[in-house]
Coordinates of C-alpha atoms in Angstrom, one line a residue:
M1147 CA 5.5 43.4 -22.2
P1148 CA 3.1 41.2 -21.0
N1149 CA 4.2 38.3 -18.7
A1150 CA 3.9 34.7 -19.3
S1151 CA 0.9 34.0 -17.4
S1152 CA -1.2 36.8 -19.3
S1153 CA -0.3 35.6 -22.4
A1154 CA -1.2 31.9 -21.3
R1155 CA -4.6 33.3 -20.2
S1156 CA -7.9 32.3 -22.1
P1157 CA -9.0 34.7 -24.9
W1158 CA -12.6 34.2 -22.7
S1159 CA -11.1 35.2 -19.3
H1160 CA -11.5 39.0 -20.4
R1161 CA -15.0 38.4 -21.8
P1162 CA -18.1 39.3 -19.9
A1163 CA -20.0 36.5 -18.2
W1164 CA -23.1 36.7 -20.4
M1165 CA -20.9 35.9 -22.9
K1166 CA -19.8 32.7 -21.9
D1167 CA -23.2 31.9 -21.0
A1168 CA -24.2 32.3 -24.5
A1169 CA -21.5 30.5 -25.9
I1170 CA -21.9 27.6 -23.8
A1171 CA -25.5 27.7 -24.7
L1172 CA -24.8 27.7 -28.5
L1173 CA -22.8 24.9 -28.1
F1174 CA -25.5 23.2 -26.0
T1175 CA -28.2 23.9 -28.9
A1176 CA -25.8 22.5 -31.6
I1177 CA -25.8 19.5 -29.7
Y1178 CA -28.6 19.0 -28.5
P1179 CA -30.4 18.0 -32.4
L1180 CA -27.6 15.6 -33.1
L1181 CA -28.0 13.7 -29.9
G1182 CA -31.7 13.6 -30.4
Y1183 CA -31.2 12.2 -33.5
I1184 CA -28.5 9.6 -32.8
Q1185 CA -29.8 8.4 -29.4
F1186 CA -31.4 5.5 -28.5
Y1187 CA -34.8 6.4 -27.9
H1188 CA -35.4 4.0 -25.3
W1189 CA -32.8 6.0 -23.3
L1190 CA -33.5 9.7 -23.4
I1191 CA -29.9 10.8 -23.5
T1192 CA -31.0 14.4 -24.4
D1193 CA -32.5 15.1 -21.1
G1194 CA -29.5 13.0 -18.9
L1195 CA -27.7 15.6 -20.4
L1196 CA -29.6 18.7 -19.7
F1197 CA -30.0 17.4 -16.3
A1198 CA -26.1 16.8 -15.5
V1199 CA -25.6 20.5 -17.1
L1200 CA -28.0 22.1 -14.7
W1201 CA -26.6 20.2 -12.3
I1202 CA -23.2 21.5 -12.3
S1203 CA -23.9 25.1 -13.8
P1204 CA -24.5 28.7 -11.8
R1205 CA -28.2 28.8 -11.4
Q1206 CA -27.6 32.6 -13.4
R1207 CA -26.8 30.2 -16.3
W1208 CA -29.8 28.3 -16.5
P1209 CA -31.8 30.7 -18.4
W1210 CA -29.6 30.8 -21.1
L1211 CA -29.8 26.9 -21.1
F1212 CA -33.5 26.6 -21.0
A1213 CA -33.6 28.7 -24.0
A1214 CA -31.0 26.6 -25.7
M1215 CA -32.8 23.4 -25.0
I1216 CA -36.1 25.1 -26.3
L1217 CA -34.5 26.1 -29.5
G1218 CA -32.6 22.9 -30.0
R1219 CA -36.1 21.2 -29.7
L1220 CA -37.5 23.6 -32.2
L1221 CA -34.5 22.8 -34.5
N1222 CA -35.4 19.3 -34.2
G1223 CA -39.2 20.2 -34.9
V1224 CA -37.7 21.8 -38.1
V1225 CA -35.7 18.6 -39.1
S1226 CA -39.0 17.0 -38.9
N1227 CA -41.2 18.9 -40.2
D1228 CA -38.5 18.3 -43.8
L1229 CA -38.3 14.4 -43.5
V1230 CA -41.7 13.4 -42.1
M1231 CA -44.1 16.1 -41.5
H1232 CA -43.7 18.2 -44.8
G1233 CA -45.5 21.2 -43.7
H1234 CA -48.8 19.3 -41.9
G1235 CA -48.3 21.0 -38.7
A1236 CA -50.4 24.3 -37.7
V1237 CA -47.2 25.3 -36.0
L1238 CA -44.0 25.9 -37.6
G1239 CA -45.2 23.0 -39.5
Y1240 CA -44.6 20.4 -37.0
W1241 CA -46.9 20.7 -34.0
K1242 CA -50.6 20.3 -34.2
D1243 CA -51.5 23.1 -32.2
W1244 CA -49.9 25.9 -29.6
T1245 CA -50.6 23.3 -26.5
A1246 CA -48.5 21.0 -28.6
F1247 CA -46.0 23.5 -29.2
V1248 CA -45.7 24.2 -25.5
L1249 CA -45.9 20.7 -24.6
G1250 CA -43.3 19.7 -27.1
A1251 CA -40.9 22.3 -27.2
C1252 CA -41.1 24.6 -24.3
L1253 CA -42.1 22.6 -20.9
E1254 CA -39.4 20.2 -20.8
P1255 CA -36.3 22.1 -19.3
F1256 CA -38.7 23.6 -16.7
L1257 CA -39.9 20.0 -15.6
I1258 CA -36.2 18.5 -15.7
A1259 CA -35.3 21.6 -13.3
P1260 CA -37.1 20.1 -10.0
G1261 CA -35.1 16.9 -9.5
V1262 CA -31.5 19.0 -9.8
L1263 CA -32.9 21.5 -7.2
A1264 CA -33.5 19.1 -5.1
L1265 CA -30.7 17.3 -5.6
Q1266 CA -28.7 20.6 -4.9
R1267 CA -31.3 20.8 -1.7
W1268 CA -29.8 17.8 -0.5
G1269 CA -26.1 18.9 -0.2
V1270 CA -25.2 16.4 -3.4
V1271 CA -23.1 19.2 -5.8
P1272 CA -20.3 18.6 -7.5
G1273 CA -16.8 18.1 -4.7
A1274 CA -19.6 16.6 -2.7
L1275 CA -18.7 13.2 -0.7
V1276 CA -20.2 10.3 -2.9
D1277 CA -21.6 7.4 -0.7
A1278 CA -24.7 5.4 -1.3
R1279 CA -26.6 8.3 0.3
A1280 CA -26.2 10.8 -2.2
I1281 CA -26.6 8.0 -5.2
A1282 CA -30.1 7.0 -3.6
R1283 CA -30.5 10.8 -3.9
L1284 CA -29.6 10.9 -7.2
H1285 CA -31.8 8.2 -8.2
L1286 CA -34.6 10.3 -6.4
A1287 CA -34.1 13.3 -8.1
A1288 CA -34.1 11.7 -11.7
A1289 CA -37.2 10.1 -10.7
L1290 CA -38.9 13.0 -10.0
S1291 CA -37.5 14.5 -13.1
A1292 CA -38.8 11.6 -15.1
V1293 CA -41.9 11.5 -13.8
A1294 CA -42.6 15.4 -14.4
V1295 CA -41.2 14.6 -18.6
A1296 CA -43.1 11.6 -18.6
S1297 CA -46.5 13.4 -17.6
K1298 CA -45.8 16.3 -20.0
D1299 CA -45.6 13.6 -22.9
V1300 CA -48.6 11.7 -21.6
L1301 CA -50.6 15.1 -22.3
Y1302 CA -49.0 15.8 -25.4
V1303 CA -50.3 12.6 -26.4
L1304 CA -53.8 13.2 -24.9
N1305 CA -53.9 16.2 -27.4
D1306 CA -52.9 15.1 -30.3
G1307 CA -55.6 12.2 -30.3
F1308 CA -53.6 9.4 -31.2
I1309 CA -50.4 7.0 -29.5
A1310 CA -47.4 6.7 -31.7
D1311 CA -43.7 5.6 -31.7
V1312 CA -40.8 8.1 -33.1
T1313 CA -37.7 6.5 -33.8
L1314 CA -35.0 8.4 -36.0
Y1315 CA -38.0 11.2 -36.7
V1316 CA -40.0 8.5 -38.2
I1317 CA -43.7 8.0 -36.8
H1318 CA -44.9 4.7 -36.8
D1319 CA -47.7 2.5 -35.3
A1320 CA -50.0 5.1 -35.2
V1321 CA -53.1 4.6 -32.8
P1322 CA -56.4 7.1 -32.2
L1323 CA -57.0 6.8 -28.7
G1324 CA -60.2 5.2 -28.0
Q1325 CA -59.3 2.2 -30.3
P1326 CA -59.4 -1.2 -28.4
G1327 CA -56.2 -1.4 -26.6
S1328 CA -55.2 2.3 -27.0
W1329 CA -55.2 3.2 -23.4
E1330 CA -52.9 0.0 -23.0
L1331 CA -50.7 1.7 -25.0
V1332 CA -50.4 5.4 -23.2
L1333 CA -49.7 3.6 -20.0
R1334 CA -46.7 1.5 -21.8
F1335 CA -46.1 4.8 -23.4
A1336 CA -45.4 7.0 -20.1
I1337 CA -43.7 4.1 -18.4
K1338 CA -41.2 3.6 -21.6
N1339 CA -40.9 7.6 -21.5
F1340 CA -40.6 7.9 -17.9
M1341 CA -37.7 5.1 -17.6
G1342 CA -36.0 7.1 -20.9
C1343 CA -35.7 9.8 -18.8
F1344 CA -34.5 8.3 -15.7
V1345 CA -32.3 6.2 -17.3
G1346 CA -30.6 8.8 -19.6
I1347 CA -29.8 10.7 -16.4
L1348 CA -28.8 7.6 -14.8
L1349 CA -26.2 7.2 -17.5
I1350 CA -25.1 11.2 -18.1
A1351 CA -25.1 12.1 -14.6
P1352 CA -22.5 10.3 -12.3
V1353 CA -20.3 10.7 -15.2
T1354 CA -20.6 14.1 -15.8
F1355 CA -20.0 14.6 -11.8
W1356 CA -17.3 12.4 -12.0
V1357 CA -15.3 14.7 -14.5
V1358 CA -16.1 18.1 -12.9
S1359 CA -15.4 16.9 -9.2
P1360 CA -11.3 17.3 -8.5
G1361 CA -11.5 14.7 -5.9
E1362 CA -13.6 12.1 -7.7
R1363 CA -10.6 12.2 -10.5
V1364 CA -8.0 10.8 -8.8
G1365 CA -7.2 7.3 -10.1
S1366 CA -9.5 7.7 -13.1
A1367 CA -6.3 6.1 -15.2
Q1368 CA -6.5 2.8 -13.3
V1369 CA -10.8 3.0 -13.7
L1370 CA -10.4 3.7 -17.3
R1371 CA -7.7 0.8 -17.5
D1372 CA -10.1 -1.6 -15.3
T1373 CA -13.0 -0.9 -18.2
Q1374 CA -10.6 -1.3 -21.1
R1375 CA -9.7 -4.7 -19.3
L1376 CA -13.0 -6.0 -18.6
V1377 CA -16.0 -4.2 -19.5
L1378 CA -15.3 -3.5 -23.1
P1379 CA -14.5 -7.3 -24.2
A1380 CA -17.9 -8.4 -22.2
A1381 CA -19.8 -6.0 -24.3
L1382 CA -17.9 -7.0 -27.4
L1383 CA -18.4 -10.6 -26.7
F1384 CA -22.3 -9.8 -25.9
L1385 CA -22.8 -7.9 -30.0
L1386 CA -20.7 -10.8 -31.3
L1387 CA -22.9 -13.7 -29.8
G1388 CA -25.9 -11.7 -30.3
T1389 CA -24.7 -11.5 -33.9
V1390 CA -23.9 -15.4 -34.8
V1391 CA -26.8 -16.6 -32.8
R1392 CA -29.8 -14.7 -32.9
S1393 CA -31.7 -16.2 -29.8
A1394 CA -34.0 -13.8 -27.5
P1395 CA -33.5 -16.8 -24.6
L1396 CA -29.6 -16.6 -25.2
A1397 CA -30.1 -12.7 -25.5
E1398 CA -31.5 -12.7 -21.7
V1399 CA -28.8 -14.8 -20.7
L1400 CA -26.3 -12.3 -22.3
R1401 CA -27.8 -9.5 -20.2
L1402 CA -27.4 -11.2 -17.0
L1403 CA -23.8 -11.7 -17.8
L1404 CA -23.4 -7.9 -18.3
L1405 CA -25.3 -7.6 -15.1
A1406 CA -22.7 -9.6 -13.2
V1407 CA -19.7 -8.0 -15.3
I1408 CA -21.3 -4.4 -14.1
A1409 CA -21.2 -5.9 -10.4
V1410 CA -17.2 -6.9 -10.8
A1411 CA -17.1 -3.2 -11.9
A1412 CA -18.5 -1.8 -8.9
V1413 CA -16.4 -4.1 -6.6
R1414 CA -12.9 -3.2 -8.7
D1415 CA -13.5 0.4 -8.8
G1416 CA -16.7 1.5 -6.6
W1417 CA -19.3 3.8 -8.0
R1418 CA -17.2 5.2 -11.1
G1419 CA -16.2 1.2 -12.1
A1420 CA -20.2 0.9 -12.0
A1421 CA -20.9 4.2 -13.6
L1422 CA -18.4 3.4 -16.9
A1423 CA -19.9 0.1 -17.1
V1424 CA -23.5 0.7 -16.9
L1425 CA -22.7 3.1 -19.7
S1426 CA -20.5 0.7 -21.7
V1427 CA -23.4 -2.4 -21.2
S1428 CA -26.1 0.4 -22.5
I1429 CA -24.4 1.3 -25.6
A1430 CA -23.7 -2.6 -26.6
V1431 CA -27.4 -3.1 -25.6
A1432 CA -28.5 -0.4 -27.9
I1433 CA -26.4 -1.2 -30.5
D1434 CA -27.9 -4.8 -30.5
D1435 CA -31.0 -3.5 -30.3
Y1436 CA -30.5 -1.4 -33.4
A1437 CA -29.4 -3.8 -35.3
G1438 CA -32.4 -5.7 -34.6
Q1439 CA -30.6 -9.1 -33.7
T1440 CA -33.4 -10.2 -31.0
A1441 CA -36.8 -8.7 -30.5
A1442 CA -36.7 -7.3 -27.2
N1443 CA -39.5 -5.3 -25.0
P1444 CA -38.3 -1.9 -25.2
I1445 CA -39.6 -1.2 -21.3
Q1446 CA -37.7 -4.6 -20.8
L1447 CA -34.3 -3.3 -21.9
Q1448 CA -34.9 0.1 -20.0
M1449 CA -35.6 -2.5 -16.7
F1450 CA -32.7 -3.9 -17.3
I1451 CA -30.8 -0.7 -17.6
A1452 CA -32.3 1.0 -14.7
I1453 CA -31.8 -1.6 -12.3
S1454 CA -28.7 -2.4 -13.3
G1455 CA -27.5 0.9 -13.2
A1456 CA -29.1 2.0 -10.0
M1457 CA -27.9 -1.3 -8.1
G1458 CA -24.4 -0.8 -9.5
L1459 CA -24.2 2.7 -8.6
M1460 CA -25.6 1.9 -5.1
F1461 CA -23.6 -1.4 -4.7
G1462 CA -20.1 1.1 -6.1
A1463 CA -20.9 3.5 -3.5
A1464 CA -21.3 1.0 -0.6
I1465 CA -17.9 -0.4 -1.6
D1466 CA -16.1 3.2 -1.6
E1467 CA -17.7 3.6 1.9
M1468 CA -16.7 1.1 3.1
R1469 CA -13.0 1.5 1.7
R1470 CA -13.3 4.8 3.1
Q1471 CA -14.2 3.7 6.7
R1472 CA -11.2 0.9 6.3
R1473 CA -8.9 3.8 5.5
Q1474 CA -10.3 5.7 8.3
L1475 CA -10.0 2.9 10.9
D1476 CA -6.4 2.3 9.4
E1477 CA -5.3 5.7 9.8
A1478 CA -7.1 5.9 13.6
Q1479 CA -5.6 2.8 14.3
I1480 CA -2.1 4.4 13.4
R1481 CA -2.6 7.1 15.5
A1482 CA -3.7 4.8 18.3
F1483 CA -0.7 3.1 18.0
A1484 CA 1.7 6.1 17.6
L1485 CA -0.1 7.3 20.7
A1486 CA -0.2 4.1 22.6
D1487 CA 3.7 4.2 22.0
G1488 CA 4.1 7.4 23.1
L1489 CA 2.4 6.9 26.1
A1490 CA 4.3 3.8 26.9
S1491 CA 7.6 5.3 25.5
A1492 CA 6.5 8.4 28.1
A1493 CA 5.5 5.5 31.2
T1494 CA 8.9 3.8 30.6
G1495 CA 10.7 6.6 31.0
N1496 CA 9.0 7.5 34.0
L1497 CA 9.7 4.1 35.5
R1498 CA 13.2 4.1 34.5
A1499 CA 13.7 7.6 36.1
E1500 CA 11.8 6.3 39.3
E1501 CA 14.3 3.3 39.3
R1502 CA 17.3 5.7 39.2
E1503 CA 15.9 7.9 42.1
R1504 CA 15.3 4.7 44.1
H1505 CA 18.8 3.3 43.0
R1506 CA 20.2 7.0 44.1
I1507 CA 18.0 6.9 47.8
A1508 CA 19.1 3.3 48.3
G1509 CA 22.6 3.9 47.8
E1510 CA 22.6 7.2 50.2
L1511 CA 20.9 5.3 52.9
H1512 CA 23.4 2.1 52.7
D1513 CA 26.3 4.6 52.7
E1514 CA 25.1 6.8 55.0
F1515 CA 22.8 4.9 57.6
G1516 CA 24.8 1.9 57.2
Q1517 CA 28.1 3.0 57.8
N1518 CA 26.6 5.2 60.7
L1519 CA 25.3 1.8 62.1
T1520 CA 28.1 0.1 61.9
A1521 CA 30.1 2.9 63.6
L1522 CA 27.2 2.9 66.4
Q1523 CA 27.3 -0.8 66.8
T1524 CA 31.0 -1.1 67.3
Y1525 CA 31.1 1.9 69.4
M1526 CA 28.3 0.4 71.3
Q1527 CA 30.3 -3.0 71.9
V1528 CA 33.5 -0.8 73.0
F1529 CA 31.5 0.9 75.6
R1530 CA 29.7 -2.5 76.5
D1531 CA 31.9 -3.4 79.1
D1532 CA 32.2 0.2 80.9
L1533 CA 28.7 0.1 80.7
H1534 CA 28.5 -3.3 82.8
R1535 CA 31.0 -2.0 85.3
A1536 CA 28.7 1.1 85.3
G1537 CA 26.1 -1.3 86.3
K1538 CA 24.0 -0.4 83.0
S1539 CA 24.5 -3.6 81.1
G1540 CA 20.5 -4.0 80.2
A1541 CA 20.8 -0.5 78.9
A1542 CA 23.5 -1.8 76.6
D1543 CA 21.7 -4.8 75.8
H1544 CA 18.7 -2.8 74.7
L1545 CA 20.3 -0.2 72.7
L1546 CA 22.4 -3.2 70.7
D1547 CA 19.2 -4.6 69.8
I1548 CA 17.6 -1.3 68.6
I1549 CA 20.5 -0.7 66.5
R1550 CA 19.8 -4.6 64.9
A1551 CA 16.7 -3.6 64.6
M1552 CA 17.6 -0.4 62.5
R1553 CA 19.7 -2.3 60.7
H1554 CA 16.9 -4.8 59.6
N1555 CA 14.4 -2.2 59.0
I1556 CA 16.7 -0.5 56.6
S1557 CA 17.5 -3.6 55.0
G1558 CA 13.9 -3.9 54.4
V1559 CA 13.7 -0.4 53.2
L1560 CA 16.6 -0.6 50.7
E1561 CA 15.1 -4.4 49.5
R1562 CA 12.0 -2.5 48.6
L1563 CA 14.0 0.7 46.9
R1564 CA 16.4 -1.3 45.2
P1565 CA 16.5 -4.8 45.1
M1566 CA 20.7 -5.6 45.7
A1567 CA 20.2 -9.2 44.6
L1568 CA 19.5 -8.7 41.3
D1569 CA 23.0 -6.8 40.5
E1570 CA 24.5 -9.6 42.7
L1571 CA 22.5 -12.7 41.4
G1572 CA 20.5 -12.0 38.0
L1573 CA 16.8 -12.3 37.6
F1574 CA 16.9 -16.2 38.1
G1575 CA 19.5 -16.0 40.8
A1576 CA 17.0 -13.3 43.1
I1577 CA 14.2 -15.1 43.0
D1578 CA 15.7 -18.5 43.8
R1579 CA 17.9 -17.6 45.9
G1580 CA 16.5 -14.2 47.3
M1581 CA 13.9 -12.8 49.1
P1582 CA 11.0 -15.0 47.4
R1583 CA 12.9 -18.2 48.3
R1584 CA 13.4 -16.8 52.0
L1585 CA 9.7 -15.5 52.0
A1586 CA 8.4 -18.9 51.0
Q1587 CA 11.0 -21.2 53.4
G1588 CA 9.7 -18.9 56.5
A1589 CA 6.3 -19.8 55.8
G1590 CA 6.8 -23.8 55.5
L1591 CA 5.9 -23.2 51.6
E1592 CA 7.9 -25.6 48.9
L1593 CA 8.8 -23.2 46.1
D1594 CA 10.1 -24.3 42.7
V1595 CA 11.6 -21.7 40.3
I1596 CA 12.1 -23.0 37.0
I1597 CA 13.4 -20.9 33.7
E1598 CA 12.7 -22.0 29.9
G1599 CA 14.0 -20.6 26.8
D1600 CA 17.5 -19.5 26.5
A1601 CA 18.5 -18.0 30.0
R1602 CA 21.6 -16.3 28.6
L1603 CA 18.8 -13.7 27.1
L1604 CA 17.8 -13.1 30.8
S1605 CA 21.3 -10.7 30.7
L1606 CA 19.7 -8.8 27.9
L1607 CA 16.9 -7.3 30.2
D1608 CA 17.4 -3.8 31.3
D1609 CA 16.5 -2.5 34.7
V1610 CA 13.3 -1.9 34.2
H1611 CA 12.0 -4.7 33.1
R1612 CA 14.0 -6.8 35.6
I1613 CA 12.9 -5.4 38.0
A1614 CA 9.2 -5.6 37.5
A1615 CA 9.7 -9.0 36.6
Y1616 CA 11.4 -9.8 40.0
R1617 CA 8.7 -7.4 42.1
L1618 CA 5.8 -9.2 40.5
V1619 CA 7.2 -12.6 41.5
Q1620 CA 8.2 -11.3 45.0
E1621 CA 4.7 -9.6 45.3
S1622 CA 2.9 -13.1 44.3
V1623 CA 4.5 -15.2 46.4
T1624 CA 3.9 -12.7 49.4
N1625 CA 0.1 -13.1 48.7
I1626 CA 0.7 -16.8 48.5
V1627 CA 2.2 -16.6 51.7
R1628 CA -0.5 -14.7 53.9
H1629 CA -3.4 -15.2 51.9
A1630 CA -3.4 -18.4 49.8
H1631 CA -2.9 -21.4 52.7
A1632 CA -1.0 -23.2 50.1
V1633 CA 1.6 -25.9 50.6
C1634 CA 3.3 -25.9 47.1
A1635 CA 4.0 -22.9 44.3
R1636 CA 5.7 -22.9 41.5
V1637 CA 7.5 -19.7 39.5
R1638 CA 8.0 -20.5 35.5
L1639 CA 10.3 -17.9 33.4
R1640 CA 10.2 -18.6 29.9
I1641 CA 12.0 -15.8 28.0
E1642 CA 12.5 -15.5 23.9
R1643 CA 13.6 -13.5 21.1
R1644 CA 10.6 -12.4 18.7
G1645 CA 10.7 -10.1 16.4
G1646 CA 13.1 -7.9 17.0
A1647 CA 12.2 -8.0 20.8
L1648 CA 12.9 -9.8 24.2
W1649 CA 9.5 -11.7 25.2
L1650 CA 9.1 -12.4 28.8
F1651 CA 6.4 -14.9 30.3
I1652 CA 6.1 -14.8 34.0
D1653 CA 3.6 -18.1 35.7
V1654 CA 3.2 -18.0 39.2
R1655 CA 0.8 -20.6 40.6
D1656 CA -0.1 -22.4 43.9
D1657 CA -2.5 -24.9 45.7
G1658 CA -4.2 -22.8 47.9
I1659 CA -7.6 -21.6 47.5
G1660 CA -7.1 -18.9 44.8
G1661 CA -9.5 -16.1 45.1
A1662 CA -8.6 -14.2 41.9
A1663 CA -11.4 -11.5 42.5
H1664 CA -10.3 -10.7 45.9
L1665 CA -6.5 -10.2 44.9
R1666 CA -7.7 -7.9 42.0
Q1667 CA -9.0 -5.4 44.6
G1668 CA -5.2 -5.1 46.4
H1669 CA -2.8 -6.9 48.2
G1670 CA -0.1 -5.2 45.9
L1671 CA -1.4 -6.4 42.5
T1672 CA -3.0 -3.5 41.5
T1673 CA 0.3 -1.4 41.6
M1674 CA 2.1 -4.2 39.8
Q1675 CA -0.8 -4.4 37.4
D1676 CA 0.0 -0.5 36.4
R1677 CA 3.7 -0.9 36.4
V1678 CA 3.0 -4.1 34.0
T1679 CA 0.6 -2.1 32.0
A1680 CA 2.9 0.9 31.9
L1681 CA 5.5 -1.5 30.5
G1682 CA 3.4 -2.3 27.5
G1683 CA 2.7 -5.8 29.3
R1684 CA -0.2 -7.7 30.2
L1685 CA -1.3 -9.1 33.5
H1686 CA -3.7 -11.9 33.8
L1687 CA -5.3 -13.9 37.5
S1688 CA -7.4 -16.8 37.3
D1689 CA -8.4 -19.3 39.6
L1690 CA -7.3 -22.7 39.3
R1691 CA -9.3 -26.1 40.0
S1692 CA -6.5 -25.9 43.1
G1693 CA -5.3 -22.1 43.6
L1694 CA -4.6 -19.1 41.8
R1695 CA -2.5 -18.4 38.5
V1696 CA -0.9 -15.0 38.0
H1697 CA 0.5 -14.9 34.4
A1698 CA 2.1 -11.7 32.8
L1699 CA 3.8 -11.1 29.4
L1700 CA 6.6 -8.5 29.4
R1701 CA 8.3 -7.1 25.9
Q1702 CA 11.4 -5.3 25.9
P1703 CA 12.2 -3.7 22.7
L1704 CA 15.8 -4.7 21.7
R1705 CA 18.0 -1.7 20.5
G1706 CA 19.3 -1.8 16.7
E1707 CA 16.6 -4.1 15.8

């Protein structure tokens, strides 16, 4: 019993490839005469259809398609013979001679193929990325095929010996070559046929590419809805106004409005919106011309569709490319932010680990060396009298000085490892009454410490941010004392809550000699720059009119917000 997948298979799945190609060719042959009859002669839809089908078909199918188009043109000739010529042609009752037969029935598919080959050689194939360059290459390929087809049509006219128009298989306005104005008509005929082939390709190829490319079909429903809401009402209004008011100047204005509609469609939906808008507008213009509402030069209509279509497609492709680049930039920015957050988290984690290790070492130094030095100093005090009696009083005083120096040095080491004042006094108190204040007082520097914002938020700062802020202030005050030759200095802290984070602004300035460029090269601020940056903050140094300003921002996300 066959399974569901095999029973659901198309009956063509087991057919030879040549049968599929022959079926497609026969379908093309059936469609071609119909399109040849109903198509608007100013833009050759049959040429556009062949171009598009060749473009999306494998090369092994091309001979079948060539044969299908030749057969379709033969059928056109037979129909034209019955309706118009009534058996007056030498070949099949329609063509003047075999040269006319070859030019009129056989060469066209071979002349359209070079444009398709060029487009494929340039890498513009179904499934490829559609950008402004791809659309420009489509225009060049369409122009290449149109030049070849128009050249063939001119040769056909030269072989016939007269120039005429054909509409719905009816030949009219025939002028023998050599008559006054006939060569101008040949030139107009060449331009018209070139533009007709170019416009036919421009109308059909983009829509075909859209249909057969899976990536381009994404979001097609939205494009169709936008066209239904915007383009179709404008096209109907164009036809209605053209019917009510038969005026050539009004028709020109209305066509300009249609051009604006194409531009809006390109902005909204890119090149796909432009392709659909151009196709809809061309149908409206064709209906208006067929109805004879306003007398218009065919070349003028062709130029309108060609220019509006080409510009609309290019503009839409550029819009799509800009949106694509914007998405790529947004994605890159998101990745960059994620990477920056990861690096910041890693850096913060390293700083926390460093501070924990500093805290541990400081605790061990305080416990071990502090206790031992205290015991040693106590024993020296006890044995001081004995050393005096033994005549070693100088040695006792010298040993006590060494012990006091060791205690002072260890206190300095402990301060650098872990500022104990932070735990005892908090950040503001450690700055106002701790080491920064003692440094300033020892140098005769007048120091003001100011807190702004909600001071209670300082208690929410974690150790890493508190220590970074404290060390930044301490290092800044140290630099002022050592290098600024200042009289006054001010430390201003401002803390506030913004968007689920604590923002701590630190501003240290003095009235000394400045020298931000000199300080950037060292003096401890390089280390502070690295520490602040690792915490996702910013540190800036700038010279004031008198003195130096150190301005820093630290941001700490609040947990649970």
